[in-house]
Amino acid sequence: MTPTERLRELAIRHAAFAWLDKQRAAGKETFTQEDTSNLTLGGETFRLMPTQQGIWKPGQLRAALAIRTVYRPEGSNRPYDDAVGLDGFYRYKMRGDDPNHYQNRALHQAMAERLPLIWWLGVQGGGYSALYPIYLVAEERSDLQFVVDIDAVPQPDITWPSVDLELDPAYRQQLTKLRLHQRPFRAAVLRAYRTACAVCSFRHSELLDAAHIHEDGAGGRPVVTNGLTLCKMHHAAYDRKILGITPSYEVRINADVLQEVDGPMLRHGIQEFHGQQLMVLPERRTERPDPLLLEERFQAFLNAS
Ligand SMILES: [Zn+2]
């Protein structure tokens, strides 16, 4: 690839990332093939997602632009875990068993030229969330796979530790798994709750979180029935056991906090929800919070009171 070709590859990619940033800033978490087609980037029309295979190299580019991993439903448990190596890096399987297949060569190009790609991660219930920029940092031809680096992906919710990762690869492996689950989980949970806080129905997506009922780090699964859409304040209150949710979806406030006298934020934002039913629940019953998980978490709330 000539330097000019490489610059063009980078320019198209950066234009694609800018478009995705804009969509996400407007609250869009889940993308379909339809809404990532016919984009004008650098004066040309591009599609950002493959139509059938997992690897996507647009005709106008020399290297692959995107990879895709479909959502694997319940039963297969935690969708991306199997493929995260002990070194903390994800392994993306080549297409078929020929490393020289043109799609595998397109991935090889992206690796050799240090070009960033988009990784489409399947979302429970349909569509894909976008992880970018990701890099392919090595090729393991005998195992027919590429090594994927997601460190460059901005993820304000999970920060990398300051400790030397080389010293504790198991920690790095765990963090990679958490980071891979995070975005599709958020997309699935926000959609199920129609982008509104379950407690107060607040609807500003930048201030909404997909909260785990059973914590991710403690083995909780990244599925909608283990999630709740909560605004930042109610998420923090839930995590600090100031706010509890019963298995029958009733909000409880810690007795001490209920007695406190402060300003309108405490009164209207916290205390007045005591005894209220959740304001927002998924329309599909199969997506509502698992009462067993709520029960366990509610017990922890009671024990902390
Ligand atoms: Zn709220």
Short mmCIF file of C-alpha atoms and ligand atoms in Angstrom, two decimals:
data_model
loop_
_atom_site.label_atom_id
_atom_site.label_comp_id
_atom_site.label_asym_id
_atom_site.label_seq_id
_atom_site.Cartn_x
_atom_site.Cartn_y
_atom_site.Cartn_z
CA MET A 1 0.00 0.00 0.00
CA THR A 2 1.43 3.41 -0.91
CA PRO A 3 1.48 6.21 1.70
CA THR A 4 -1.29 7.98 -0.24
CA GLU A 5 -3.44 4.85 -0.26
CA ARG A 6 -2.88 4.41 3.44
CA LEU A 7 -3.86 8.03 4.14
CA ARG A 8 -7.06 7.55 2.19
CA GLU A 9 -7.83 4.37 4.14
CA LEU A 10 -7.34 6.32 7.37
CA ALA A 11 -9.45 9.26 6.20
CA ILE A 12 -12.41 7.02 5.30
CA ARG A 13 -12.14 5.22 8.65
CA HIS A 14 -12.00 8.46 10.61
CA ALA A 15 -15.03 9.75 8.73
CA ALA A 16 -16.87 6.53 9.60
CA PHE A 17 -15.92 6.85 13.28
CA ALA A 18 -17.04 10.49 13.31
CA TRP A 19 -20.41 9.45 11.88
CA LEU A 20 -20.75 6.73 14.54
CA ASP A 21 -19.74 9.18 17.30
CA LYS A 22 -22.45 11.54 16.17
CA GLN A 23 -25.09 8.80 16.13
CA ARG A 24 -24.10 7.60 19.57
CA ALA A 25 -24.08 11.13 20.97
CA ALA A 26 -27.69 11.37 19.78
CA GLY A 27 -28.53 8.26 21.82
CA LYS A 28 -28.32 5.58 19.14
CA GLU A 29 -26.82 2.39 20.55
CA THR A 30 -28.05 -0.30 18.18
CA PHE A 31 -27.36 -0.27 14.46
CA THR A 32 -28.78 -2.30 11.61
CA GLN A 33 -27.40 -2.96 8.15
CA GLU A 34 -29.98 -0.60 6.77
CA ASP A 35 -28.92 2.41 8.80
CA THR A 36 -25.21 1.86 8.13
CA SER A 37 -25.60 1.67 4.34
CA ASN A 38 -25.35 4.48 1.83
CA LEU A 39 -23.12 6.70 3.94
CA THR A 40 -21.19 9.38 2.14
CA LEU A 41 -17.61 9.37 3.40
CA GLY A 42 -14.92 11.34 1.62
CA GLY A 43 -17.24 11.89 -1.33
CA GLU A 44 -18.02 8.21 -1.88
CA THR A 45 -20.83 5.95 -0.79
CA PHE A 46 -19.96 3.31 1.79
CA ARG A 47 -21.60 0.57 3.74
CA LEU A 48 -20.16 -0.02 7.21
CA MET A 49 -21.48 -3.51 7.95
CA PRO A 50 -21.04 -6.80 6.11
CA THR A 51 -24.22 -8.20 4.60
CA GLN A 52 -23.51 -11.88 5.19
CA GLN A 53 -20.03 -12.80 6.30
CA GLY A 54 -18.23 -11.62 9.40
CA ILE A 55 -15.58 -9.66 7.51
CA TRP A 56 -16.26 -6.53 5.49
CA LYS A 57 -13.97 -4.97 2.92
CA PRO A 58 -15.71 -2.33 0.80
CA GLY A 59 -14.79 -2.44 -2.87
CA GLN A 60 -13.21 1.03 -2.68
CA LEU A 61 -10.79 0.04 0.11
CA ARG A 62 -7.72 -2.17 0.17
CA ALA A 63 -8.10 -3.41 3.73
CA ALA A 64 -11.00 -4.70 5.81
CA LEU A 65 -13.12 -1.98 7.41
CA ALA A 66 -15.20 -4.05 9.83
CA ILE A 67 -15.66 -7.39 11.50
CA ARG A 68 -18.86 -8.73 12.99
CA THR A 69 -19.75 -11.14 15.76
CA VAL A 70 -23.37 -12.28 15.94
CA TYR A 71 -25.22 -12.41 19.24
CA ARG A 72 -25.38 -15.88 20.71
CA PRO A 73 -28.58 -16.36 22.69
CA GLU A 74 -29.12 -17.68 26.19
CA GLY A 75 -27.51 -20.99 26.94
CA SER A 76 -24.23 -20.12 25.35
CA ASN A 77 -23.90 -17.79 28.31
CA ARG A 78 -21.32 -15.07 27.99
CA PRO A 79 -20.93 -14.52 24.27
CA TYR A 80 -17.30 -13.34 23.92
CA ASP A 81 -15.56 -15.05 26.80
CA ASP A 82 -14.37 -18.20 25.05
CA ALA A 83 -12.24 -16.30 22.62
CA VAL A 84 -10.34 -14.07 25.06
CA GLY A 85 -6.88 -15.54 25.51
CA LEU A 86 -4.92 -15.73 28.73
CA ASP A 87 -3.00 -12.68 27.54
CA GLY A 88 -6.25 -10.67 27.62
CA PHE A 89 -6.60 -10.34 23.84
CA TYR A 90 -9.61 -11.51 21.86
CA ARG A 91 -9.10 -13.96 18.96
CA TYR A 92 -11.14 -13.36 15.84
CA LYS A 93 -11.46 -16.42 13.63
CA MET A 94 -10.55 -16.16 9.97
CA ARG A 95 -13.10 -17.00 7.36
CA GLY A 96 -12.90 -20.68 6.44
CA ASP A 97 -9.61 -22.54 6.62
CA ASP A 98 -7.57 -20.68 4.02
CA PRO A 99 -5.55 -17.75 5.42
CA ASN A 100 -5.17 -16.53 1.82
CA HIS A 101 -8.89 -16.19 1.21
CA TYR A 102 -9.43 -12.61 -0.01
CA GLN A 103 -11.33 -11.63 3.14
CA ASN A 104 -8.57 -12.95 5.38
CA ARG A 105 -6.04 -11.10 3.24
CA ALA A 106 -8.11 -7.93 3.75
CA LEU A 107 -7.78 -8.43 7.51
CA HIS A 108 -4.08 -9.05 7.10
CA GLN A 109 -3.78 -5.73 5.24
CA ALA A 110 -5.51 -3.88 8.07
CA MET A 111 -3.07 -5.48 10.50
CA ALA A 112 0.04 -4.83 8.42
CA GLU A 113 -0.90 -1.17 7.83
CA ARG A 114 -2.07 -0.53 11.40
CA LEU A 115 -5.50 0.54 10.19
CA PRO A 116 -8.35 0.82 12.72
CA LEU A 117 -11.53 -1.19 12.18
CA ILE A 118 -15.09 -1.26 13.46
CA TRP A 119 -16.22 -4.32 15.38
CA TRP A 120 -19.95 -4.96 15.23
CA LEU A 121 -21.07 -6.85 18.32
CA GLY A 122 -24.46 -8.56 18.18
CA VAL A 123 -27.06 -7.15 20.57
CA GLN A 124 -29.63 -9.32 22.33
CA GLY A 125 -32.93 -8.75 20.54
CA GLY A 126 -31.36 -7.73 17.23
CA GLY A 127 -28.95 -5.28 15.65
CA TYR A 128 -25.35 -4.50 16.52
CA SER A 129 -23.41 -2.15 18.71
CA ALA A 130 -20.21 -0.62 17.39
CA LEU A 131 -16.81 -0.95 19.02
CA TYR A 132 -14.15 1.27 17.45
CA PRO A 133 -11.33 1.87 16.82
CA ILE A 134 -10.04 -1.66 17.18
CA TYR A 135 -6.76 -2.97 15.81
CA LEU A 136 -5.53 -6.36 14.66
CA VAL A 137 -2.14 -6.74 16.27
CA ALA A 138 -1.06 -10.24 15.28
CA GLU A 139 -1.97 -13.15 13.08
CA GLU A 140 -1.97 -16.74 14.35
CA ARG A 141 -2.13 -18.55 11.04
CA SER A 142 -1.90 -22.06 12.39
CA ASP A 143 -4.96 -21.38 14.54
CA LEU A 144 -6.63 -19.43 11.71
CA GLN A 145 -7.18 -16.33 13.82
CA PHE A 146 -6.21 -12.72 14.38
CA VAL A 147 -5.40 -11.10 17.71
CA VAL A 148 -7.67 -8.11 18.42
CA ASP A 149 -6.67 -5.12 20.52
CA ILE A 150 -9.51 -3.03 21.99
CA ASP A 151 -7.37 -0.77 24.21
CA ALA A 152 -7.91 2.21 21.92
CA VAL A 153 -11.70 2.05 22.32
CA PRO A 154 -12.85 4.94 24.54
CA GLN A 155 -14.84 3.45 27.39
CA PRO A 156 -15.32 5.94 30.19
CA ASP A 157 -17.25 3.44 32.32
CA ILE A 158 -14.44 0.94 32.70
CA THR A 159 -10.96 2.33 33.09
CA TRP A 160 -7.83 0.30 32.70
CA PRO A 161 -5.93 -0.25 35.92
CA SER A 162 -2.75 1.65 36.53
CA VAL A 163 -0.92 -1.50 37.63
CA ASP A 164 1.48 -3.12 35.21
CA LEU A 165 -0.75 -5.45 33.23
CA GLU A 166 2.13 -7.72 32.38
CA LEU A 167 2.23 -8.67 36.03
CA ASP A 168 -1.33 -9.84 36.16
CA PRO A 169 -2.59 -11.18 32.82
CA ALA A 170 -5.66 -12.75 34.46
CA TYR A 171 -6.85 -9.30 35.45
CA ARG A 172 -6.39 -8.07 31.92
CA GLN A 173 -8.36 -11.03 30.59
CA GLN A 174 -11.23 -10.27 32.96
CA LEU A 175 -11.26 -6.59 31.96
CA THR A 176 -11.32 -7.42 28.26
CA LYS A 177 -14.36 -9.64 28.82
CA LEU A 178 -16.14 -6.91 30.78
CA ARG A 179 -15.40 -4.34 28.11
CA LEU A 180 -16.65 -6.58 25.31
CA HIS A 181 -19.91 -7.23 27.09
CA GLN A 182 -20.47 -3.68 28.15
CA ARG A 183 -21.58 -2.01 24.96
CA PRO A 184 -23.97 -4.65 23.57
CA PHE A 185 -25.42 -5.07 27.08
CA ARG A 186 -26.06 -1.33 27.31
CA ALA A 187 -27.65 -1.31 23.86
CA ALA A 188 -29.98 -4.22 24.70
CA VAL A 189 -30.99 -2.87 28.10
CA LEU A 190 -31.62 0.71 26.96
CA ARG A 191 -33.75 -0.52 24.11
CA ALA A 192 -35.79 -2.82 26.37
CA TYR A 193 -36.54 0.15 28.67
CA ARG A 194 -37.24 2.50 25.76
CA THR A 195 -34.27 4.64 26.83
CA ALA A 196 -35.76 5.66 30.17
CA CYS A 197 -34.82 5.20 33.82
CA ALA A 198 -36.84 2.35 35.35
CA VAL A 199 -37.25 4.30 38.61
CA CYS A 200 -38.02 7.85 37.44
CA SER A 201 -38.51 7.56 33.65
CA PHE A 202 -35.82 10.17 32.97
CA ARG A 203 -34.95 9.96 29.27
CA HIS A 204 -31.61 11.63 28.56
CA SER A 205 -29.44 8.82 27.17
CA GLU A 206 -26.09 10.39 28.16
CA LEU A 207 -27.25 10.27 31.76
CA LEU A 208 -28.58 6.71 31.59
CA ASP A 209 -26.71 3.53 32.51
CA ALA A 210 -27.41 -0.13 31.93
CA ALA A 211 -27.10 -1.34 35.52
CA HIS A 212 -26.44 -4.96 36.38
CA ILE A 213 -28.67 -6.53 39.01
CA HIS A 214 -26.12 -9.23 39.72
CA GLU A 215 -22.79 -7.49 39.19
CA ASP A 216 -20.82 -8.30 36.04
CA GLY A 217 -17.55 -8.62 37.91
CA ALA A 218 -19.20 -11.05 40.32
CA GLY A 219 -20.33 -13.40 37.56
CA GLY A 220 -23.59 -11.69 36.60
CA ARG A 221 -24.56 -12.40 33.02
CA PRO A 222 -24.78 -9.64 30.40
CA VAL A 223 -28.40 -10.36 29.49
CA VAL A 224 -31.43 -8.07 29.58
CA THR A 225 -33.10 -9.96 32.46
CA ASN A 226 -30.04 -9.13 34.59
CA GLY A 227 -30.25 -5.44 33.68
CA LEU A 228 -32.09 -2.26 34.56
CA THR A 229 -31.90 1.08 32.80
CA LEU A 230 -31.19 3.60 35.54
CA CYS A 231 -30.26 7.28 35.47
CA LYS A 232 -26.87 8.14 36.96
CA MET A 233 -28.37 9.14 40.28
CA HIS A 234 -30.58 6.08 40.71
CA HIS A 235 -27.77 3.81 39.54
CA ALA A 236 -25.45 5.22 42.19
CA ALA A 237 -28.21 4.98 44.81
CA TYR A 238 -28.86 1.35 43.79
CA ASP A 239 -25.18 0.43 43.94
CA ARG A 240 -24.74 2.10 47.33
CA LYS A 241 -27.84 0.36 48.68
CA ILE A 242 -29.64 3.63 49.33
CA LEU A 243 -32.30 2.42 46.91
CA GLY A 244 -33.58 -1.15 46.67
CA ILE A 245 -35.97 -2.85 44.23
CA THR A 246 -38.17 -5.71 45.42
CA PRO A 247 -38.78 -8.80 43.25
CA SER A 248 -42.24 -7.35 42.57
CA TYR A 249 -40.67 -4.19 41.13
CA GLU A 250 -41.34 -1.89 44.08
CA VAL A 251 -38.81 0.80 45.02
CA ARG A 252 -37.62 1.02 48.63
CA ILE A 253 -35.43 3.67 50.17
CA ASN A 254 -33.03 3.00 53.02
CA ALA A 255 -34.73 3.94 56.34
CA ASP A 256 -32.00 6.35 57.43
CA VAL A 257 -32.05 8.19 54.13
CA LEU A 258 -35.84 8.31 54.30
CA GLN A 259 -35.59 10.25 57.59
CA GLU A 260 -32.98 12.68 56.36
CA VAL A 261 -33.91 16.28 55.77
CA ASP A 262 -32.05 17.92 52.91
CA GLY A 263 -33.13 19.79 49.80
CA PRO A 264 -35.54 19.14 46.92
CA MET A 265 -33.13 16.72 45.19
CA LEU A 266 -33.30 14.28 48.08
CA ARG A 267 -37.03 14.72 48.52
CA HIS A 268 -38.13 14.49 44.88
CA GLY A 269 -35.21 12.51 43.51
CA ILE A 270 -35.01 9.79 46.16
CA GLN A 271 -37.49 9.82 49.07
CA GLU A 272 -40.67 10.20 47.04
CA PHE A 273 -39.99 6.99 45.14
CA HIS A 274 -40.24 4.90 48.32
CA GLY A 275 -43.11 2.44 47.91
CA GLN A 276 -43.63 3.27 44.22
CA GLN A 277 -43.66 0.69 41.45
CA LEU A 278 -40.96 0.97 38.79
CA MET A 279 -42.19 3.52 36.24
CA VAL A 280 -40.64 1.77 33.23
CA LEU A 281 -40.41 -1.95 32.50
CA PRO A 282 -39.74 -3.81 29.24
CA GLU A 283 -42.89 -4.44 27.24
CA ARG A 284 -41.90 -8.05 26.64
CA ARG A 285 -42.36 -10.09 29.79
CA THR A 286 -39.36 -12.25 28.88
CA GLU A 287 -37.13 -9.17 29.10
CA ARG A 288 -38.26 -8.03 32.56
CA PRO A 289 -35.83 -8.32 35.47
CA ASP A 290 -35.41 -11.84 36.80
CA PRO A 291 -37.20 -11.88 40.22
CA LEU A 292 -34.60 -14.29 41.63
CA LEU A 293 -31.79 -11.87 40.82
CA LEU A 294 -33.82 -8.96 42.22
CA GLU A 295 -34.50 -10.97 45.38
CA GLU A 296 -30.82 -11.65 45.95
CA ARG A 297 -29.92 -8.02 45.40
CA PHE A 298 -32.83 -6.83 47.56
CA GLN A 299 -31.59 -9.00 50.42
CA ALA A 300 -28.21 -7.29 50.16
CA PHE A 301 -30.04 -3.94 50.34
CA LEU A 302 -31.93 -5.05 53.47
CA ASN A 303 -28.75 -6.36 55.07
CA ALA A 304 -27.03 -3.04 54.52
CA SER A 305 -29.85 -1.07 56.17
ZN ZN B 1 -33.84 7.79 37.62
#
